[in-house]
Coordinates of C-alpha atoms in Angstrom, one line a residue:
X145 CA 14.8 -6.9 -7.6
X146 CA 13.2 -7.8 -4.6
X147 CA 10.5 -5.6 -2.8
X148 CA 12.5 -4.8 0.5
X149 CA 15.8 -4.7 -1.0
X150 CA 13.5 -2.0 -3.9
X151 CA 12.4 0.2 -0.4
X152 CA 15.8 -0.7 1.7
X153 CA 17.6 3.0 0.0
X154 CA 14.4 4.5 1.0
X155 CA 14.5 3.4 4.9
X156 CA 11.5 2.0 5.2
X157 CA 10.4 -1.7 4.7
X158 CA 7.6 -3.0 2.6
X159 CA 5.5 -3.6 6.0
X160 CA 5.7 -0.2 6.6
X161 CA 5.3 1.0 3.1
X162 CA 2.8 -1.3 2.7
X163 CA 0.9 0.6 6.0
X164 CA 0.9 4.3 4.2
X165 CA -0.2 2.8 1.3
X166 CA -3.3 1.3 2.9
X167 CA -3.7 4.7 5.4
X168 CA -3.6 6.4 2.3
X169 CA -5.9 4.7 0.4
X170 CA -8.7 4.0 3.7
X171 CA -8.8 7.8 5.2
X172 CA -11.4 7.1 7.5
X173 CA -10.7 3.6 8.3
X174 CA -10.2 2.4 12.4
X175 CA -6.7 1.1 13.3
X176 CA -9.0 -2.4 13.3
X177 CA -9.8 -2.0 10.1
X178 CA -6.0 -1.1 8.8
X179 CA -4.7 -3.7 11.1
X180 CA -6.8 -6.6 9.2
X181 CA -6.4 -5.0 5.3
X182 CA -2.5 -4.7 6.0
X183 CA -2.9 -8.5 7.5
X184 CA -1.2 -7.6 10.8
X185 CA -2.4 -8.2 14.3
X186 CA -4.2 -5.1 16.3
X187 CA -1.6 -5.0 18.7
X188 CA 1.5 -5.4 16.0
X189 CA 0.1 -2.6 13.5
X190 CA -0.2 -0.5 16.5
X191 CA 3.3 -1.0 17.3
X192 CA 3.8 -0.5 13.7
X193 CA 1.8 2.9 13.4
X194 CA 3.9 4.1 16.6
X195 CA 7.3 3.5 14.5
X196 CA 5.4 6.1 11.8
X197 CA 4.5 8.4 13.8
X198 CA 7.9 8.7 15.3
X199 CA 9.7 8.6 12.0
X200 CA 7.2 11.4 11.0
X201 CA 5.2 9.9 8.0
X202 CA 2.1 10.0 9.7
X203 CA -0.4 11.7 11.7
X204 CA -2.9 10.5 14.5
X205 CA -6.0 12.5 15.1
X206 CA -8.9 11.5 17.1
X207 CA -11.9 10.6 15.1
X208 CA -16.0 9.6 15.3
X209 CA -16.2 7.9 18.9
X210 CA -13.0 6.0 19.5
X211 CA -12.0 5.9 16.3
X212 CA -8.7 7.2 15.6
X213 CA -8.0 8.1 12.1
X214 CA -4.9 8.3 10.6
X215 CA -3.4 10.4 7.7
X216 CA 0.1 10.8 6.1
X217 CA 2.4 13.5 6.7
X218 CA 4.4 15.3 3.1
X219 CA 7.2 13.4 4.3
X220 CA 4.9 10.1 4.7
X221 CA 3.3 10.9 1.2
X222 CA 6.7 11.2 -0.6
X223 CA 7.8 8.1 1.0
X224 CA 4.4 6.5 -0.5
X225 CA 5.2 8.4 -3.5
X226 CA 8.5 7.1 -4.5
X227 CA 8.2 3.3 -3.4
X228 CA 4.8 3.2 -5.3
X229 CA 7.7 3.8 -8.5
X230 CA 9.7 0.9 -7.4
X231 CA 6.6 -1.3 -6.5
X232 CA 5.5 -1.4 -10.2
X233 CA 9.0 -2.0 -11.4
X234 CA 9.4 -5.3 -9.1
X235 CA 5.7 -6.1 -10.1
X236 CA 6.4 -5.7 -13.7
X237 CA 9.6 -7.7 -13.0
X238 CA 7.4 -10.5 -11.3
X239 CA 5.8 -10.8 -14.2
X240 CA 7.6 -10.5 -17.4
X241 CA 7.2 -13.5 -18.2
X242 CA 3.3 -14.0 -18.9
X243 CA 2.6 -12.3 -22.3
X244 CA -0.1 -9.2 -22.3
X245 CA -3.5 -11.9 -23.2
X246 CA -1.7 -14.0 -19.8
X247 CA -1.4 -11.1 -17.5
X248 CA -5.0 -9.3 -18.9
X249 CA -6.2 -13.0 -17.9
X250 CA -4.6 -13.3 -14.4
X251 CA -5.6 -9.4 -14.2
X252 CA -9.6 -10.6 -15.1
X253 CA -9.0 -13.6 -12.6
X254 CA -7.6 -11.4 -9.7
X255 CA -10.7 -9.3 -10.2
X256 CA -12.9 -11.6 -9.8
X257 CA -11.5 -13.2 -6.5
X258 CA -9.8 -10.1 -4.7
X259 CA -13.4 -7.6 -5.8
X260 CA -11.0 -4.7 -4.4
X261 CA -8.7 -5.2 -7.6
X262 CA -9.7 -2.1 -10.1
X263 CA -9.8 -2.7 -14.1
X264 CA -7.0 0.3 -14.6
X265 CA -4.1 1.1 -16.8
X266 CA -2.4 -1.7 -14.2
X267 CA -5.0 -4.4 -14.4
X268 CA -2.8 -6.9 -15.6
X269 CA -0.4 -6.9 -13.0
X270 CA -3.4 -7.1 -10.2
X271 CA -2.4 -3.6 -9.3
X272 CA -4.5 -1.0 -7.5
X273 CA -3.1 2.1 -8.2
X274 CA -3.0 4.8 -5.9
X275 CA -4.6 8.4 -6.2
X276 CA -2.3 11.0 -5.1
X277 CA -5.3 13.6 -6.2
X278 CA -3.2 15.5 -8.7

C-alpha cells in the first residue's frame, strides 16, 4: 500500500495530511516555519493552507505580531486521526523486511541524524508519533 493511494478514500493527499500533521504538532509555529518543516515553498503551503481552510480542517487566527497561527478544526483532527492509522500500516509495510535489532538500529541511526525523531513505542520505524492529548 502506498501512502496516497492509503489517504485517497479519505480525500485528502499525503501533502495535505502531511500539513495537519505538522500544524498539529507545531501550535504556535509561523506559516514560515510550517512552510520549511513540511518542505514546501512559502508561497505553495500558503496556497496549500487556503485548500484547508476551505475544506474546513483548519483554522486561521491571528497571532503575536504578524504571525498567524494555525490550528485544526474536529473535522481537521479526525482527518489527522484516521490517516495517522494508515500511516503506520504503510510504514510498517515499508519495513517488514528489516528484523526488530535492524529497525531498533535504523530507529538509533534516524535519531541521531533527524534529532526531532523521539525514542517511542515507534522508534524503529523512525516514527514521531502524534499526541492527540487523550
Amino acid at each position: 500500500m502506498r501512502p496516497p493511494t492509503a489517504l485517497s478514500d479519505l480525500g485528502i493527499s499525503l501533502v495535505q495530511w502531511n500539513a495537519l500533521r505538522e500544524i498539529h504538532r507545531n501550535p504556535s509555529a509561523s506559516m514560515h516555519q510550517l512552510s520549511e518543516l513540511t518542505f514546501n515553498s512559502d508561497q505553495a503551503f500558503g496556497t496549500l493552507t487556503t485548500r484547508l481552510l476551505r475544506s474546513g480542517l483548519i483554522d486561521r487566527q491571528q497571532g503575536l505580531g504578524r504571525v498567524i497561527v494555525h490550528t485544526l478544526t474536529e473535522k481537521g483532527k479526525m482527518l489527522l486521526q484516521q490517516g495517522q492509522a494508515r500511516h503506520h500500516r504503510v510504514m510498517e509495510g515499508h519495513f517488514a523486511g528489516l528484523s526488530d535489532d535492524e529497525r531498533d538500529l535504523l530507529g538509533t541511526l534516524l535519531n541521531k541524524l533527524g534529532g526531532y525523531l523521539t525514542t517511542s513505542h515507534d522508534h524503529r520505524l523512525g516514527l514521531r508519533p502524534i499526541d492527540f492529548g487523550e
